[in-house]
């Protein structure tokens, strides 16, 4: 039977800390109920990433036995010697101690040194690798097997693992106005003629919350509800109107307007993060605002959220005249999906998109 399925109570999970923290977090959460002992191997560059992993997984020194060892990112002999000094000298464990070693993080040299050290010194060591963007753990030595992950990361855990706080707007429908579904039905009845945002903004009879809702917030809520229902997401896995704040900043800096990044929708599906921008625009410049404003906002927020993060644009804009250019630019900038007005015309196209997302 696999070591991952039958874990000895004295086992120690070894984690190579890297800038890509999610594979580390996923394996810890998968095994946390069965494990009390953890060894983290990090470098000067990933010191903060270790703290983010501990926060995201809820590992606290009082409740768990946690060891951490700093080493070098390169230099095989130096890393191997650091391990020998730390594990043999400071922890002082017998050679039959079972180690579960996650090789996913760290540099290639770190992975080689860690693999060879534990293979040579502890005969009950088992080695694992988590492929990015896949919901599985690959057991690679001494036997091979693939284990599905059963844990589900929340939105908060995902952002915390990257050193970020999130704060959702808590947007809701102002009293007396149509629901997001009602707004979409009204748009269909009007043959997809969008309202004049300028006229709404200049209406003296409306308050700011009503103006904000009618000029685009309703569409954010509509898309969030559509995603949540189509993918069967729990509330903790999706939010809209999100401010993303850097945990490295001081509290005063963190909540300053110029230190915030905002994103319309964020959700976690199968332990992968998706970011979405929603645009309701009309006029000659509408298409340009999609492939400029929306694309670059997504890139700005996504750049610190790991290589598995996917980026989506939902736009109530007819992009058919510029579709080829928009799709080419999306590929160049790493935007994964662009859903425009024509996709909302045809429910089957939206259903096909969600089916593609879940495969």
GROMACS .gro file of C-alpha atoms in nm:
model
  359
    1UNK     CA    1   0.000   0.000   0.000
    2UNK     CA    2   0.119   0.354  -0.073
    3UNK     CA    3   0.291   0.547   0.208
    4UNK     CA    4   0.055   0.838   0.136
    5UNK     CA    5  -0.248   0.625   0.216
    6UNK     CA    6  -0.102   0.459   0.527
    7UNK     CA    7   0.097   0.726   0.710
    8UNK     CA    8   0.297   0.633   1.017
    9UNK     CA    9   0.224   0.873   1.309
   10UNK     CA   10   0.596   0.959   1.340
   11UNK     CA   11   0.629   1.059   0.973
   12UNK     CA   12   0.783   1.394   0.886
   13UNK     CA   13   0.670   1.591   0.580
   14UNK     CA   14   0.961   1.766   0.409
   15UNK     CA   15   0.871   2.076   0.208
   16UNK     CA   16   1.103   2.262  -0.030
   17UNK     CA   17   0.977   2.620  -0.013
   18UNK     CA   18   0.966   2.814  -0.339
   19UNK     CA   19   0.786   3.112  -0.487
   20UNK     CA   20   0.522   2.872  -0.622
   21UNK     CA   21   0.359   2.802  -0.286
   22UNK     CA   22   0.033   2.631  -0.386
   23UNK     CA   23   0.172   2.275  -0.437
   24UNK     CA   24   0.326   2.299  -0.089
   25UNK     CA   25   0.001   2.421   0.064
   26UNK     CA   26  -0.208   2.154  -0.109
   27UNK     CA   27  -0.002   1.859   0.015
   28UNK     CA   28   0.015   1.996   0.369
   29UNK     CA   29  -0.362   2.042   0.380
   30UNK     CA   30  -0.415   1.693   0.233
   31UNK     CA   31  -0.203   1.531   0.506
   32UNK     CA   32  -0.252   1.771   0.796
   33UNK     CA   33  -0.506   1.558   0.982
   34UNK     CA   34  -0.257   1.267   0.990
   35UNK     CA   35   0.072   1.451   1.048
   36UNK     CA   36   0.226   1.634   1.340
   37UNK     CA   37   0.585   1.674   1.214
   38UNK     CA   38   0.706   1.914   0.943
   39UNK     CA   39   1.046   2.014   0.805
   40UNK     CA   40   1.067   2.321   0.579
   41UNK     CA   41   1.376   2.387   0.369
   42UNK     CA   42   1.395   2.746   0.246
   43UNK     CA   43   1.640   3.007   0.118
   44UNK     CA   44   1.688   3.374   0.199
   45UNK     CA   45   1.469   3.460  -0.099
   46UNK     CA   46   1.181   3.237   0.017
   47UNK     CA   47   1.181   3.331   0.386
   48UNK     CA   48   0.851   3.521   0.348
   49UNK     CA   49   0.700   3.243   0.139
   50UNK     CA   50   0.751   3.005   0.432
   51UNK     CA   51   0.550   3.238   0.656
   52UNK     CA   52   0.272   3.260   0.397
   53UNK     CA   53   0.256   2.878   0.374
   54UNK     CA   54   0.227   2.848   0.751
   55UNK     CA   55  -0.052   3.108   0.760
   56UNK     CA   56  -0.244   2.953   0.469
   57UNK     CA   57  -0.229   2.602   0.619
   58UNK     CA   58  -0.290   2.705   0.980
   59UNK     CA   59   0.026   2.533   1.103
   60UNK     CA   60   0.121   2.676   1.444
   61UNK     CA   61   0.425   2.576   1.645
   62UNK     CA   62   0.220   2.513   1.959
   63UNK     CA   63   0.002   2.254   1.788
   64UNK     CA   64   0.255   2.096   1.551
   65UNK     CA   65   0.622   2.005   1.558
   66UNK     CA   66   0.777   2.237   1.299
   67UNK     CA   67   1.142   2.252   1.193
   68UNK     CA   68   1.281   2.501   0.941
   69UNK     CA   69   1.624   2.504   0.781
   70UNK     CA   70   1.774   2.779   0.567
   71UNK     CA   71   2.013   2.678   0.291
   72UNK     CA   72   2.149   2.795  -0.043
   73UNK     CA   73   1.949   2.786  -0.369
   74UNK     CA   74   2.251   2.650  -0.559
   75UNK     CA   75   2.556   2.441  -0.468
   76UNK     CA   76   2.483   2.071  -0.432
   77UNK     CA   77   2.751   1.999  -0.169
   78UNK     CA   78   2.654   2.299   0.044
   79UNK     CA   79   2.287   2.198   0.050
   80UNK     CA   80   2.371   1.833   0.121
   81UNK     CA   81   2.605   1.934   0.407
   82UNK     CA   82   2.343   2.173   0.550
   83UNK     CA   83   2.094   1.888   0.560
   84UNK     CA   84   2.342   1.655   0.727
   85UNK     CA   85   2.428   1.914   0.993
   86UNK     CA   86   2.066   2.008   1.060
   87UNK     CA   87   1.890   1.671   1.045
   88UNK     CA   88   2.166   1.459   1.202
   89UNK     CA   89   2.289   1.722   1.446
   90UNK     CA   90   1.987   1.928   1.553
   91UNK     CA   91   1.688   1.700   1.504
   92UNK     CA   92   1.879   1.375   1.575
   93UNK     CA   93   1.641   1.121   1.425
   94UNK     CA   94   1.695   0.745   1.391
   95UNK     CA   95   1.760   0.608   1.038
   96UNK     CA   96   1.420   0.437   1.025
   97UNK     CA   97   1.227   0.763   1.062
   98UNK     CA   98   0.967   0.776   0.782
   99UNK     CA   99   1.005   1.091   0.570
  100UNK     CA  100   0.751   1.211   0.314
  101UNK     CA  101   0.945   1.442   0.081
  102UNK     CA  102   0.766   1.688  -0.147
  103UNK     CA  103   1.014   1.766  -0.428
  104UNK     CA  104   0.790   2.015  -0.608
  105UNK     CA  105   0.946   2.338  -0.479
  106UNK     CA  106   1.299   2.475  -0.459
  107UNK     CA  107   1.563   2.486  -0.730
  108UNK     CA  108   1.663   2.179  -0.933
  109UNK     CA  109   1.987   2.154  -0.737
  110UNK     CA  110   1.794   2.170  -0.408
  111UNK     CA  111   1.565   1.889  -0.528
  112UNK     CA  112   1.861   1.669  -0.625
  113UNK     CA  113   2.045   1.728  -0.298
  114UNK     CA  114   1.734   1.667  -0.088
  115UNK     CA  115   1.644   1.352  -0.282
  116UNK     CA  116   1.990   1.200  -0.249
  117UNK     CA  117   2.031   1.295   0.117
  118UNK     CA  118   1.706   1.136   0.236
  119UNK     CA  119   1.742   0.837   0.002
  120UNK     CA  120   2.090   0.762   0.142
  121UNK     CA  121   2.025   0.835   0.511
  122UNK     CA  122   1.662   0.732   0.574
  123UNK     CA  123   1.548   0.408   0.414
  124UNK     CA  124   1.179   0.476   0.476
  125UNK     CA  125   1.176   0.797   0.272
  126UNK     CA  126   0.906   0.840   0.008
  127UNK     CA  127   0.918   1.112  -0.257
  128UNK     CA  128   0.633   1.305  -0.418
  129UNK     CA  129   0.575   1.565  -0.687
  130UNK     CA  130   0.266   1.780  -0.753
  131UNK     CA  131   0.232   1.885  -1.119
  132UNK     CA  132   0.121   2.248  -1.152
  133UNK     CA  133  -0.246   2.300  -1.230
  134UNK     CA  134  -0.331   1.932  -1.174
  135UNK     CA  135  -0.539   1.812  -0.882
  136UNK     CA  136  -0.313   1.520  -0.795
  137UNK     CA  137  -0.002   1.402  -0.611
  138UNK     CA  138   0.250   1.189  -0.800
  139UNK     CA  139   0.439   0.939  -0.587
  140UNK     CA  140   0.774   0.899  -0.766
  141UNK     CA  141   1.004   0.687  -0.541
  142UNK     CA  142   1.052   0.413  -0.431
  143UNK     CA  143   0.721   0.316  -0.595
  144UNK     CA  144   0.511   0.512  -0.843
  145UNK     CA  145   0.146   0.603  -0.808
  146UNK     CA  146  -0.095   0.890  -0.871
  147UNK     CA  147  -0.314   1.008  -0.585
  148UNK     CA  148  -0.610   1.246  -0.639
  149UNK     CA  149  -0.630   1.543  -0.403
  150UNK     CA  150  -0.951   1.561  -0.202
  151UNK     CA  151  -0.896   1.899  -0.033
  152UNK     CA  152  -1.046   2.220  -0.170
  153UNK     CA  153  -0.859   2.546  -0.125
  154UNK     CA  154  -1.062   2.852  -0.035
  155UNK     CA  155  -1.011   3.189  -0.202
  156UNK     CA  156  -0.862   3.329   0.118
  157UNK     CA  157  -0.616   3.040   0.152
  158UNK     CA  158  -0.501   3.081  -0.207
  159UNK     CA  159  -0.429   3.452  -0.171
  160UNK     CA  160  -0.272   3.410   0.173
  161UNK     CA  161  -0.031   3.155   0.025
  162UNK     CA  162   0.092   3.435  -0.203
  163UNK     CA  163   0.127   3.696   0.069
  164UNK     CA  164  -0.197   3.879   0.000
  165UNK     CA  165  -0.506   3.984   0.190
  166UNK     CA  166  -0.838   4.006   0.008
  167UNK     CA  167  -1.136   4.220   0.092
  168UNK     CA  168  -1.463   4.172  -0.098
  169UNK     CA  169  -1.694   4.467  -0.158
  170UNK     CA  170  -2.005   4.288  -0.036
  171UNK     CA  171  -2.195   4.428  -0.335
  172UNK     CA  172  -2.571   4.382  -0.335
  173UNK     CA  173  -2.875   4.498  -0.531
  174UNK     CA  174  -2.989   4.849  -0.426
  175UNK     CA  175  -3.350   4.863  -0.306
  176UNK     CA  176  -3.600   4.898  -0.587
  177UNK     CA  177  -3.368   4.793  -0.870
  178UNK     CA  178  -3.380   4.474  -1.077
  179UNK     CA  179  -3.175   4.170  -0.981
  180UNK     CA  180  -2.873   4.083  -1.197
  181UNK     CA  181  -3.082   3.814  -1.370
  182UNK     CA  182  -3.358   4.069  -1.427
  183UNK     CA  183  -3.106   4.314  -1.573
  184UNK     CA  184  -2.983   4.051  -1.818
  185UNK     CA  185  -3.338   3.959  -1.920
  186UNK     CA  186  -3.414   4.328  -1.976
  187UNK     CA  187  -3.105   4.357  -2.195
  188UNK     CA  188  -3.218   4.062  -2.405
  189UNK     CA  189  -3.565   4.217  -2.448
  190UNK     CA  190  -3.399   4.542  -2.558
  191UNK     CA  191  -3.215   4.342  -2.828
  192UNK     CA  192  -2.884   4.392  -2.648
  193UNK     CA  193  -2.895   4.771  -2.663
  194UNK     CA  194  -2.686   4.882  -2.366
  195UNK     CA  195  -2.801   5.176  -2.153
  196UNK     CA  196  -2.618   5.508  -2.168
  197UNK     CA  197  -2.378   5.505  -1.874
  198UNK     CA  198  -2.317   5.879  -1.905
  199UNK     CA  199  -2.688   5.953  -1.867
  200UNK     CA  200  -2.701   5.730  -1.560
  201UNK     CA  201  -2.400   5.900  -1.402
  202UNK     CA  202  -2.556   6.243  -1.459
  203UNK     CA  203  -2.899   6.148  -1.323
  204UNK     CA  204  -2.955   6.366  -1.011
  205UNK     CA  205  -3.232   6.136  -0.884
  206UNK     CA  206  -2.994   5.844  -0.831
  207UNK     CA  207  -2.753   5.790  -0.543
  208UNK     CA  208  -2.396   5.662  -0.592
  209UNK     CA  209  -2.481   5.301  -0.505
  210UNK     CA  210  -2.757   5.294  -0.767
  211UNK     CA  211  -2.531   5.450  -1.032
  212UNK     CA  212  -2.252   5.204  -0.959
  213UNK     CA  213  -2.489   4.909  -0.982
  214UNK     CA  214  -2.657   5.017  -1.307
  215UNK     CA  215  -2.331   5.104  -1.486
  216UNK     CA  216  -2.165   4.768  -1.434
  217UNK     CA  217  -2.181   4.620  -1.086
  218UNK     CA  218  -2.494   4.425  -1.180
  219UNK     CA  219  -2.293   4.247  -1.450
  220UNK     CA  220  -2.022   4.149  -1.198
  221UNK     CA  221  -2.290   3.999  -0.973
  222UNK     CA  222  -2.454   3.826  -1.270
  223UNK     CA  223  -2.125   3.668  -1.382
  224UNK     CA  224  -2.040   3.565  -1.026
  225UNK     CA  225  -2.378   3.394  -0.984
  226UNK     CA  226  -2.342   3.227  -1.324
  227UNK     CA  227  -1.996   3.091  -1.239
  228UNK     CA  228  -2.098   2.981  -0.890
  229UNK     CA  229  -2.404   2.793  -1.017
  230UNK     CA  230  -2.237   2.642  -1.325
  231UNK     CA  231  -1.934   2.511  -1.132
  232UNK     CA  232  -2.112   2.431  -0.805
  233UNK     CA  233  -1.879   2.651  -0.600
  234UNK     CA  234  -1.918   2.708  -0.225
  235UNK     CA  235  -1.932   3.067  -0.101
  236UNK     CA  236  -1.574   3.053   0.032
  237UNK     CA  237  -1.440   2.977  -0.318
  238UNK     CA  238  -1.568   3.288  -0.502
  239UNK     CA  239  -1.609   3.662  -0.446
  240UNK     CA  240  -1.656   3.980  -0.646
  241UNK     CA  241  -1.545   4.342  -0.612
  242UNK     CA  242  -1.218   4.233  -0.450
  243UNK     CA  243  -0.938   4.453  -0.323
  244UNK     CA  244  -0.607   4.265  -0.318
  245UNK     CA  245  -0.364   4.393  -0.056
  246UNK     CA  246   0.001   4.309  -0.007
  247UNK     CA  247   0.073   4.152   0.334
  248UNK     CA  248   0.430   4.283   0.322
  249UNK     CA  249   0.308   4.642   0.355
  250UNK     CA  250   0.231   4.813   0.683
  251UNK     CA  251  -0.140   4.838   0.779
  252UNK     CA  252  -0.144   5.206   0.681
  253UNK     CA  253   0.013   5.136   0.341
  254UNK     CA  254  -0.198   4.825   0.289
  255UNK     CA  255  -0.525   5.015   0.295
  256UNK     CA  256  -0.403   5.320   0.105
  257UNK     CA  257  -0.584   5.361  -0.226
  258UNK     CA  258  -0.264   5.354  -0.431
  259UNK     CA  259  -0.145   5.025  -0.282
  260UNK     CA  260  -0.460   4.831  -0.372
  261UNK     CA  261  -0.518   4.618  -0.677
  262UNK     CA  262  -0.879   4.547  -0.758
  263UNK     CA  263  -1.033   4.259  -0.947
  264UNK     CA  264  -1.398   4.209  -1.039
  265UNK     CA  265  -1.426   3.834  -0.971
  266UNK     CA  266  -1.190   3.574  -0.827
  267UNK     CA  267  -1.271   3.207  -0.775
  268UNK     CA  268  -1.096   2.878  -0.703
  269UNK     CA  269  -1.203   2.572  -0.898
  270UNK     CA  270  -1.021   2.238  -0.858
  271UNK     CA  271  -0.755   2.422  -0.655
  272UNK     CA  272  -0.674   2.653  -0.947
  273UNK     CA  273  -0.726   3.029  -0.924
  274UNK     CA  274  -0.927   3.218  -1.186
  275UNK     CA  275  -0.941   3.598  -1.211
  276UNK     CA  276  -1.209   3.773  -1.415
  277UNK     CA  277  -1.274   4.128  -1.530
  278UNK     CA  278  -1.628   4.228  -1.628
  279UNK     CA  279  -1.695   4.514  -1.870
  280UNK     CA  280  -2.021   4.681  -1.975
  281UNK     CA  281  -1.929   4.929  -2.248
  282UNK     CA  282  -2.074   5.101  -2.552
  283UNK     CA  283  -1.936   5.332  -2.817
  284UNK     CA  284  -1.642   5.329  -3.056
  285UNK     CA  285  -1.380   5.295  -2.783
  286UNK     CA  286  -1.548   5.000  -2.609
  287UNK     CA  287  -1.339   4.725  -2.773
  288UNK     CA  288  -1.017   4.914  -2.699
  289UNK     CA  289  -1.106   4.936  -2.331
  290UNK     CA  290  -1.151   4.559  -2.321
  291UNK     CA  291  -0.811   4.468  -2.463
  292UNK     CA  292  -0.634   4.752  -2.288
  293UNK     CA  293  -0.793   4.823  -1.948
  294UNK     CA  294  -0.927   4.474  -1.871
  295UNK     CA  295  -0.626   4.281  -2.000
  296UNK     CA  296  -0.368   4.490  -1.817
  297UNK     CA  297  -0.564   4.496  -1.491
  298UNK     CA  298  -0.574   4.117  -1.493
  299UNK     CA  299  -0.201   4.095  -1.564
  300UNK     CA  300  -0.123   4.342  -1.285
  301UNK     CA  301  -0.306   4.136  -1.022
  302UNK     CA  302  -0.210   3.790  -1.158
  303UNK     CA  303   0.165   3.842  -1.175
  304UNK     CA  304   0.217   3.743  -0.809
  305UNK     CA  305  -0.039   3.465  -0.796
  306UNK     CA  306   0.151   3.172  -0.941
  307UNK     CA  307   0.192   3.017  -1.282
  308UNK     CA  308  -0.135   2.819  -1.264
  309UNK     CA  309  -0.356   3.130  -1.237
  310UNK     CA  310  -0.601   3.170  -1.526
  311UNK     CA  311  -0.739   3.501  -1.652
  312UNK     CA  312  -1.084   3.569  -1.801
  313UNK     CA  313  -1.263   3.871  -1.949
  314UNK     CA  314  -1.643   3.888  -1.960
  315UNK     CA  315  -1.745   4.183  -2.180
  316UNK     CA  316  -2.088   4.302  -2.291
  317UNK     CA  317  -1.916   4.439  -2.600
  318UNK     CA  318  -1.939   4.317  -2.958
  319UNK     CA  319  -1.579   4.223  -3.042
  320UNK     CA  320  -1.655   4.051  -3.372
  321UNK     CA  321  -1.493   4.324  -3.583
  322UNK     CA  322  -1.168   4.300  -3.382
  323UNK     CA  323  -1.191   3.938  -3.274
  324UNK     CA  324  -0.873   3.820  -3.445
  325UNK     CA  325  -0.669   4.111  -3.303
  326UNK     CA  326  -0.817   4.069  -2.953
  327UNK     CA  327  -0.750   3.694  -2.947
  328UNK     CA  328  -0.393   3.743  -3.070
  329UNK     CA  329  -0.329   4.005  -2.803
  330UNK     CA  330  -0.490   3.780  -2.540
  331UNK     CA  331  -0.251   3.496  -2.632
  332UNK     CA  332   0.051   3.728  -2.615
  333UNK     CA  333  -0.049   3.860  -2.272
  334UNK     CA  334  -0.158   3.527  -2.126
  335UNK     CA  335  -0.532   3.601  -2.110
  336UNK     CA  336  -0.697   3.258  -2.123
  337UNK     CA  337  -1.057   3.339  -2.214
  338UNK     CA  338  -1.242   3.637  -2.366
  339UNK     CA  339  -1.623   3.606  -2.348
  340UNK     CA  340  -1.801   3.884  -2.540
  341UNK     CA  341  -2.156   3.997  -2.619
  342UNK     CA  342  -2.194   3.737  -2.893
  343UNK     CA  343  -2.129   3.456  -2.644
  344UNK     CA  344  -2.404   3.589  -2.418
  345UNK     CA  345  -2.639   3.592  -2.719
  346UNK     CA  346  -2.612   3.215  -2.735
  347UNK     CA  347  -2.646   3.022  -2.411
  348UNK     CA  348  -2.500   2.715  -2.580
  349UNK     CA  349  -2.167   2.893  -2.628
  350UNK     CA  350  -2.152   2.977  -2.258
  351UNK     CA  351  -2.239   2.619  -2.167
  352UNK     CA  352  -1.964   2.496  -2.400
  353UNK     CA  353  -1.718   2.730  -2.227
  354UNK     CA  354  -1.805   2.598  -1.882
  355UNK     CA  355  -1.778   2.243  -2.012
  356UNK     CA  356  -1.430   2.321  -2.145
  357UNK     CA  357  -1.336   2.469  -1.807
  358UNK     CA  358  -1.435   2.152  -1.622
  359UNK     CA  359  -1.252   1.903  -1.846
   0.00000   0.00000   0.00000
